[in-house]
PDB file of C-alpha atoms in Angstrom:
ATOM      1  CA  GLY A   1      75.810 179.630  83.464  1.00 75.00           C
ATOM      2  CA  ALA A   2      78.428 177.179  82.346  1.00 86.00           C
ATOM      3  CA  VAL A   3      76.934 174.162  80.628  1.00 92.00           C
ATOM      4  CA  VAL A   4      78.588 170.833  79.975  1.00 95.00           C
ATOM      5  CA  SER A   5      76.888 168.475  77.555  1.00 96.00           C
ATOM      6  CA  GLN A   6      77.564 164.749  77.534  1.00 97.00           C
ATOM      7  CA  HIS A   7      76.479 162.260  74.923  1.00 97.00           C
ATOM      8  CA  PRO A   8      75.107 159.619  74.866  1.00 97.00           C
ATOM      9  CA  SER A   9      73.151 159.550  78.116  1.00 97.00           C
ATOM     10  CA  ARG A  10      72.692 155.804  77.923  1.00 97.00           C
ATOM     11  CA  VAL A  11      74.411 153.123  75.923  1.00 98.00           C
ATOM     12  CA  ILE A  12      74.178 149.365  75.864  1.00 97.00           C
ATOM     13  CA  CYS A  13      76.913 147.488  74.111  1.00 96.00           C
ATOM     14  CA  LYS A  14      78.122 143.942  73.716  1.00 97.00           C
ATOM     15  CA  SER A  15      81.174 142.629  75.443  1.00 97.00           C
ATOM     16  CA  GLY A  16      84.299 143.213  73.365  1.00 97.00           C
ATOM     17  CA  THR A  17      83.070 146.303  71.560  1.00 97.00           C
ATOM     18  CA  SER A  18      84.197 149.880  72.099  1.00 97.00           C
ATOM     19  CA  VAL A  19      82.098 152.829  73.170  1.00 98.00           C
ATOM     20  CA  LYS A  20      82.849 156.501  72.723  1.00 98.00           C
ATOM     21  CA  ILE A  21      81.472 159.142  75.081  1.00 98.00           C
ATOM     22  CA  GLU A  22      81.586 162.819  74.193  1.00 97.00           C
ATOM     23  CA  CYS A  23      81.837 165.727  76.576  1.00 97.00           C
ATOM     24  CA  ARG A  24      81.364 169.281  75.366  1.00 96.00           C
ATOM     25  CA  SER A  25      81.563 172.621  77.093  1.00 94.00           C
ATOM     26  CA  LEU A  26      78.816 174.605  75.405  1.00 93.00           C
ATOM     27  CA  ASP A  27      79.402 178.189  76.428  1.00 90.00           C
ATOM     28  CA  PHE A  28      82.976 178.257  77.630  1.00 90.00           C
ATOM     29  CA  GLN A  29      86.372 176.903  76.731  1.00 90.00           C
ATOM     30  CA  ALA A  30      87.895 174.215  78.876  1.00 88.00           C
ATOM     31  CA  THR A  31      91.596 173.466  78.654  1.00 84.00           C
ATOM     32  CA  THR A  32      91.049 170.774  81.241  1.00 89.00           C
ATOM     33  CA  MET A  33      88.221 168.318  81.637  1.00 93.00           C
ATOM     34  CA  PHE A  34      87.848 165.588  84.215  1.00 95.00           C
ATOM     35  CA  TRP A  35      86.380 162.141  83.770  1.00 97.00           C
ATOM     36  CA  TYR A  36      84.727 160.451  86.729  1.00 96.00           C
ATOM     37  CA  ARG A  37      83.225 157.060  87.267  1.00 96.00           C
ATOM     38  CA  GLN A  38      80.457 156.430  89.745  1.00 93.00           C
ATOM     39  CA  PHE A  39      79.415 153.010  90.954  1.00 85.00           C
ATOM     40  CA  PRO A  40      75.908 152.489  92.366  1.00 80.00           C
ATOM     41  CA  LYS A  41      75.487 154.122  95.761  1.00 74.00           C
ATOM     42  CA  GLN A  42      79.087 155.265  95.754  1.00 76.00           C
ATOM     43  CA  SER A  43      81.071 158.398  95.355  1.00 84.00           C
ATOM     44  CA  LEU A  44      82.738 159.941  92.354  1.00 91.00           C
ATOM     45  CA  MET A  45      86.027 158.337  91.433  1.00 91.00           C
ATOM     46  CA  LEU A  46      88.335 160.482  89.336  1.00 93.00           C
ATOM     47  CA  MET A  47      89.607 158.444  86.425  1.00 95.00           C
ATOM     48  CA  ALA A  48      91.675 160.915  84.460  1.00 95.00           C
ATOM     49  CA  THR A  49      92.332 164.516  83.632  1.00 93.00           C
ATOM     50  CA  SER A  50      91.933 165.428  80.008  1.00 91.00           C
ATOM     51  CA  ASN A  51      94.254 168.159  78.767  1.00 86.00           C
ATOM     52  CA  GLU A  52      93.666 170.007  75.515  1.00 86.00           C
ATOM     53  CA  GLY A  53      96.533 169.444  73.143  1.00 84.00           C
ATOM     54  CA  SER A  54      98.379 166.962  75.303  1.00 86.00           C
ATOM     55  CA  LYS A  55      98.087 163.524  76.787  1.00 90.00           C
ATOM     56  CA  ALA A  56      95.600 162.788  79.507  1.00 92.00           C
ATOM     57  CA  THR A  57      96.851 162.036  82.981  1.00 93.00           C
ATOM     58  CA  TYR A  58      95.362 158.976  84.601  1.00 95.00           C
ATOM     59  CA  GLU A  59      94.745 158.242  88.250  1.00 93.00           C
ATOM     60  CA  GLN A  60      96.429 155.293  89.863  1.00 91.00           C
ATOM     61  CA  GLY A  61      94.778 152.027  88.937  1.00 93.00           C
ATOM     62  CA  VAL A  62      93.051 153.315  85.807  1.00 95.00           C
ATOM     63  CA  GLU A  63      94.155 151.557  82.633  1.00 95.00           C
ATOM     64  CA  LYS A  64      95.044 154.175  80.054  1.00 93.00           C
ATOM     65  CA  ASP A  65      94.897 151.682  77.187  1.00 95.00           C
ATOM     66  CA  LYS A  66      91.393 150.716  78.141  1.00 96.00           C
ATOM     67  CA  PHE A  67      90.019 154.182  78.728  1.00 97.00           C
ATOM     68  CA  LEU A  68      91.277 156.294  75.852  1.00 96.00           C
ATOM     69  CA  ILE A  69      90.899 160.022  76.270  1.00 95.00           C
ATOM     70  CA  ASN A  70      91.226 162.580  73.514  1.00 92.00           C
ATOM     71  CA  HIS A  71      90.871 166.302  74.113  1.00 90.00           C
ATOM     72  CA  ALA A  72      90.662 167.457  70.516  1.00 84.00           C
ATOM     73  CA  SER A  73      89.639 171.042  71.103  1.00 90.00           C
ATOM     74  CA  LEU A  74      88.936 173.532  73.852  1.00 90.00           C
ATOM     75  CA  THR A  75      85.307 172.427  73.939  1.00 93.00           C
ATOM     76  CA  LEU A  76      85.447 168.680  73.351  1.00 94.00           C
ATOM     77  CA  SER A  77      86.868 165.715  75.183  1.00 95.00           C
ATOM     78  CA  THR A  78      86.070 162.095  74.407  1.00 96.00           C
ATOM     79  CA  LEU A  79      86.386 158.946  76.477  1.00 97.00           C
ATOM     80  CA  THR A  80      86.507 155.654  74.619  1.00 97.00           C
ATOM     81  CA  VAL A  81      85.995 152.480  76.587  1.00 98.00           C
ATOM     82  CA  THR A  82      87.817 149.877  74.528  1.00 97.00           C
ATOM     83  CA  SER A  83      87.011 146.193  74.483  1.00 97.00           C
ATOM     84  CA  ALA A  84      84.294 146.727  77.036  1.00 97.00           C
ATOM     85  CA  HIS A  85      83.456 144.030  79.568  1.00 96.00           C
ATOM     86  CA  PRO A  86      80.515 143.735  81.955  1.00 96.00           C
ATOM     87  CA  GLU A  87      82.656 145.059  84.825  1.00 95.00           C
ATOM     88  CA  ASP A  88      83.009 148.316  82.886  1.00 96.00           C
ATOM     89  CA  SER A  89      79.290 148.906  83.300  1.00 96.00           C
ATOM     90  CA  SER A  90      78.993 152.098  85.283  1.00 95.00           C
ATOM     91  CA  PHE A  91      77.966 155.742  85.268  1.00 96.00           C
ATOM     92  CA  TYR A  92      80.611 157.898  83.601  1.00 97.00           C
ATOM     93  CA  ILE A  93      80.505 161.651  84.159  1.00 97.00           C
ATOM     94  CA  CYS A  94      82.677 164.347  82.694  1.00 97.00           C
ATOM     95  CA  SER A  95      83.229 167.761  84.200  1.00 95.00           C
ATOM     96  CA  ALA A  96      84.994 170.985  83.417  1.00 93.00           C
ATOM     97  CA  LYS A  97      85.874 174.268  85.025  1.00 86.00           C
ATOM     98  CA  GLU A  98      84.737 177.502  83.480  1.00 82.00           C
ATOM     99  CA  PHE A  99      87.775 179.227  84.957  1.00 79.00           C
ATOM    100  CA  SER A 100      91.136 177.565  85.204  1.00 73.00           C
ATOM    101  CA  SER A 101      91.922 178.005  88.866  1.00 71.00           C
ATOM    102  CA  TYR A 102      92.248 175.591  91.749  1.00 68.00           C
ATOM    103  CA  ASN A 103      89.167 176.921  93.514  1.00 73.00           C
ATOM    104  CA  SER A 104      86.865 177.157  90.533  1.00 82.00           C
ATOM    105  CA  PRO A 105      83.865 174.813  90.819  1.00 88.00           C
ATOM    106  CA  LEU A 106      83.250 171.864  88.540  1.00 91.00           C
ATOM    107  CA  HIS A 107      80.377 171.797  86.067  1.00 93.00           C
ATOM    108  CA  PHE A 108      79.268 168.264  85.357  1.00 95.00           C
ATOM    109  CA  GLY A 109      77.749 166.746  82.269  1.00 96.00           C
ATOM    110  CA  ASN A 110      74.577 164.690  82.583  1.00 95.00           C
ATOM    111  CA  GLY A 111      76.542 161.478  82.659  1.00 96.00           C
ATOM    112  CA  THR A 112      76.515 158.344  80.537  1.00 97.00           C
ATOM    113  CA  ARG A 113      75.140 155.105  81.875  1.00 96.00           C
ATOM    114  CA  LEU A 114      77.055 152.307  80.203  1.00 97.00           C
ATOM    115  CA  THR A 115      75.756 148.761  80.286  1.00 97.00           C
ATOM    116  CA  VAL A 116      77.917 146.042  78.810  1.00 97.00           C
ATOM    117  CA  THR A 117      76.132 142.770  78.117  1.00 96.00           C
TER     118      THR A 117
ATOM    119  CA  GLY B   1      96.784 159.473 101.150  1.00 82.00           C
ATOM    120  CA  GLN B   2      94.449 162.418 101.355  1.00 86.00           C
ATOM    121  CA  GLN B   3      90.942 161.498 102.446  1.00 91.00           C
ATOM    122  CA  VAL B   4      87.643 163.324 102.632  1.00 94.00           C
ATOM    123  CA  MET B   5      85.126 161.625 104.873  1.00 95.00           C
ATOM    124  CA  GLN B   6      81.438 162.293 105.220  1.00 97.00           C
ATOM    125  CA  ILE B   7      78.913 161.196 107.782  1.00 97.00           C
ATOM    126  CA  PRO B   8      76.311 159.929 107.889  1.00 97.00           C
ATOM    127  CA  GLN B   9      76.237 157.854 104.731  1.00 95.00           C
ATOM    128  CA  TYR B  10      72.445 157.788 104.753  1.00 96.00           C
ATOM    129  CA  GLN B  11      69.841 159.931 106.464  1.00 97.00           C
ATOM    130  CA  HIS B  12      66.104 159.519 106.372  1.00 97.00           C
ATOM    131  CA  VAL B  13      63.946 162.287 107.785  1.00 98.00           C
ATOM    132  CA  GLN B  14      60.332 163.299 107.969  1.00 98.00           C
ATOM    133  CA  GLU B  15      59.435 166.332 105.940  1.00 98.00           C
ATOM    134  CA  GLY B  16      59.897 169.394 108.108  1.00 98.00           C
ATOM    135  CA  GLU B  17      62.726 167.936 110.171  1.00 98.00           C
ATOM    136  CA  ASP B  18      66.239 169.335 110.037  1.00 98.00           C
ATOM    137  CA  PHE B  19      69.193 167.557 108.447  1.00 98.00           C
ATOM    138  CA  THR B  20      72.947 167.881 108.844  1.00 98.00           C
ATOM    139  CA  THR B  21      75.829 166.231 107.040  1.00 98.00           C
ATOM    140  CA  TYR B  22      79.418 166.488 108.195  1.00 98.00           C
ATOM    141  CA  CYS B  23      82.594 166.494 106.160  1.00 98.00           C
ATOM    142  CA  ASN B  24      86.098 165.898 107.494  1.00 98.00           C
ATOM    143  CA  SER B  25      89.359 166.120 105.627  1.00 96.00           C
ATOM    144  CA  SER B  26      92.623 164.458 106.580  1.00 95.00           C
ATOM    145  CA  THR B  27      94.441 167.566 105.337  1.00 94.00           C
ATOM    146  CA  THR B  28      93.911 171.305 105.583  1.00 94.00           C
ATOM    147  CA  LEU B  29      91.926 172.549 102.616  1.00 94.00           C
ATOM    148  CA  SER B  30      92.276 175.828 100.769  1.00 92.00           C
ATOM    149  CA  ASN B  31      88.567 175.649 100.051  1.00 93.00           C
ATOM    150  CA  ILE B  32      85.689 173.231 100.268  1.00 96.00           C
ATOM    151  CA  GLN B  33      82.887 172.765  97.789  1.00 96.00           C
ATOM    152  CA  TRP B  34      79.473 171.183  98.157  1.00 98.00           C
ATOM    153  CA  TYR B  35      77.535 169.450  95.425  1.00 97.00           C
ATOM    154  CA  LYS B  36      74.073 167.925  95.231  1.00 97.00           C
ATOM    155  CA  GLN B  37      73.165 164.962  93.058  1.00 95.00           C
ATOM    156  CA  ARG B  38      69.495 164.220  92.586  1.00 95.00           C
ATOM    157  CA  PRO B  39      68.487 160.590  92.007  1.00 92.00           C
ATOM    158  CA  GLY B  40      69.373 159.689  88.429  1.00 89.00           C
ATOM    159  CA  GLY B  41      71.061 163.031  87.882  1.00 92.00           C
ATOM    160  CA  HIS B  42      74.520 164.517  87.910  1.00 93.00           C
ATOM    161  CA  PRO B  43      76.271 166.516  90.636  1.00 95.00           C
ATOM    162  CA  VAL B  44      75.422 170.185  90.716  1.00 95.00           C
ATOM    163  CA  PHE B  45      77.606 172.749  92.416  1.00 95.00           C
ATOM    164  CA  LEU B  46      75.996 174.358  95.452  1.00 97.00           C
ATOM    165  CA  ILE B  47      78.595 176.514  97.113  1.00 96.00           C
ATOM    166  CA  GLN B  48      82.244 177.056  97.918  1.00 96.00           C
ATOM    167  CA  LEU B  49      83.735 178.091 101.259  1.00 97.00           C
ATOM    168  CA  VAL B  50      87.195 179.599 101.418  1.00 95.00           C
ATOM    169  CA  LYS B  51      87.739 181.384 104.705  1.00 96.00           C
ATOM    170  CA  SER B  52      88.385 179.810 108.083  1.00 97.00           C
ATOM    171  CA  GLY B  53      85.159 179.784 110.100  1.00 97.00           C
ATOM    172  CA  GLU B  54      83.106 180.940 107.133  1.00 97.00           C
ATOM    173  CA  VAL B  55      79.351 180.529 107.215  1.00 98.00           C
ATOM    174  CA  LYS B  56      77.186 180.897 104.140  1.00 98.00           C
ATOM    175  CA  LYS B  57      73.436 180.555 103.727  1.00 98.00           C
ATOM    176  CA  GLN B  58      71.278 179.668 100.781  1.00 97.00           C
ATOM    177  CA  LYS B  59      67.662 179.889 101.867  1.00 97.00           C
ATOM    178  CA  ARG B  60      67.193 176.879 104.165  1.00 98.00           C
ATOM    179  CA  LEU B  61      70.763 175.605 103.654  1.00 98.00           C
ATOM    180  CA  THR B  62      73.578 176.692 105.946  1.00 98.00           C
ATOM    181  CA  PHE B  63      77.177 175.824 105.133  1.00 98.00           C
ATOM    182  CA  GLN B  64      80.057 176.099 107.568  1.00 98.00           C
ATOM    183  CA  PHE B  65      83.818 175.801 107.169  1.00 98.00           C
ATOM    184  CA  GLY B  66      85.764 174.918 110.284  1.00 97.00           C
ATOM    185  CA  GLU B  67      88.325 177.145 111.913  1.00 97.00           C
ATOM    186  CA  ALA B  68      91.109 174.710 111.054  1.00 96.00           C
ATOM    187  CA  LYS B  69      89.811 174.403 107.484  1.00 96.00           C
ATOM    188  CA  LYS B  70      89.625 170.625 107.817  1.00 97.00           C
ATOM    189  CA  ASN B  71      85.935 170.161 108.362  1.00 97.00           C
ATOM    190  CA  SER B  72      82.672 171.468 107.070  1.00 98.00           C
ATOM    191  CA  SER B  73      78.973 170.946 107.521  1.00 98.00           C
ATOM    192  CA  LEU B  74      75.768 171.427 105.603  1.00 98.00           C
ATOM    193  CA  HIS B  75      72.580 171.978 107.572  1.00 98.00           C
ATOM    194  CA  ILE B  76      69.124 172.021 106.030  1.00 98.00           C
ATOM    195  CA  THR B  77      66.318 173.525 108.064  1.00 98.00           C
ATOM    196  CA  ALA B  78      62.812 172.139 107.693  1.00 98.00           C
ATOM    197  CA  THR B  79      63.521 169.660 104.927  1.00 98.00           C
ATOM    198  CA  GLN B  80      61.268 169.404 101.914  1.00 98.00           C
ATOM    199  CA  THR B  81      60.836 166.572  99.440  1.00 97.00           C
ATOM    200  CA  THR B  82      62.788 168.634  96.919  1.00 97.00           C
ATOM    201  CA  ASP B  83      65.854 168.276  99.155  1.00 98.00           C
ATOM    202  CA  VAL B  84      66.098 164.581  98.341  1.00 98.00           C
ATOM    203  CA  GLY B  85      69.450 163.588  96.873  1.00 97.00           C
ATOM    204  CA  THR B  86      73.054 162.880  97.720  1.00 96.00           C
ATOM    205  CA  TYR B  87      75.172 165.698  99.068  1.00 97.00           C
ATOM    206  CA  PHE B  88      78.899 165.587  98.417  1.00 97.00           C
ATOM    207  CA  CYS B  89      81.668 167.695  99.834  1.00 97.00           C
ATOM    208  CA  ALA B  90      84.915 168.044  97.923  1.00 95.00           C
ATOM    209  CA  GLY B  91      88.280 169.639  98.447  1.00 93.00           C
ATOM    210  CA  PRO B  92      91.277 170.295  96.210  1.00 90.00           C
ATOM    211  CA  LYS B  93      93.753 167.484  95.944  1.00 87.00           C
ATOM    212  CA  GLN B  94      96.958 168.105  97.862  1.00 84.00           C
ATOM    213  CA  GLY B  95      99.723 169.811  95.976  1.00 74.00           C
ATOM    214  CA  GLY B  96      97.830 172.675  94.403  1.00 63.00           C
ATOM    215  CA  SER B  97      96.093 170.469  91.882  1.00 71.00           C
ATOM    216  CA  GLU B  98      92.920 171.458  90.060  1.00 81.00           C
ATOM    217  CA  LYS B  99      91.598 168.005  90.886  1.00 88.00           C
ATOM    218  CA  LEU B 100      88.947 167.570  93.529  1.00 90.00           C
ATOM    219  CA  VAL B 101      88.727 164.825  96.108  1.00 91.00           C
ATOM    220  CA  PHE B 102      85.124 163.951  96.876  1.00 93.00           C
ATOM    221  CA  GLY B 103      83.651 162.548 100.028  1.00 94.00           C
ATOM    222  CA  LYS B 104      81.436 159.486  99.730  1.00 93.00           C
ATOM    223  CA  GLY B 105      78.348 161.608 100.092  1.00 95.00           C
ATOM    224  CA  THR B 106      75.309 161.594 102.330  1.00 97.00           C
ATOM    225  CA  LYS B 107      72.130 160.309 100.774  1.00 96.00           C
ATOM    226  CA  LEU B 108      69.092 162.150 102.080  1.00 97.00           C
ATOM    227  CA  THR B 109      65.600 160.782 101.762  1.00 97.00           C
ATOM    228  CA  VAL B 110      62.570 162.726 102.937  1.00 97.00           C
ATOM    229  CA  ASN B 111      59.298 161.139 103.920  1.00 95.00           C
ATOM    230  CA  PRO B 112      56.368 163.399 103.012  1.00 93.00           C
TER     231      PRO B 112
END
């Protein structure tokens, strides 16, 4: 089955520093990947859609200069949280579709728990 | 804007009891998907329903898609401790987008 790998699984960083999270599709190519954020006991909030070879599209209210997304290849997308602050602490999850169609299911990475001190 | 609502938010049952979570969309959906997230884990795709009135079964799990394609339900018969987790429904964002809109989920806990 389709596997999405996310790294790191946990990261603790100091306020003001930047953190990069990698998302890889291991056994399929993904022209589109999706980045979600999940607060404790809450649902998945779509942050942005990562498009291979072009700029990411961000959801309303998500700062594109703070959450930098780069989709360098058909199997890799990265999310960089720049100048992190404690309020950025959250669970970040990437996902991808094995098949590019509107009704194809999402395959999620294991998520990255970010703690900013 | 488009909303996907789920009830209940939490459900605690005794092992062996049945469990149902309901999903309602503010718009007609072309399909609905269900995901399960175990505590500390990531969402895992369970199933997709496409047809009006469709019913699908996976062992003790029964999924239904409403006739109007605006609501869905997931029913678990005789819950087990392995059923613990949060169940999310999700539908495509309006406008033919590949994006999914998720409900807030129903967190199921099972008392052994």
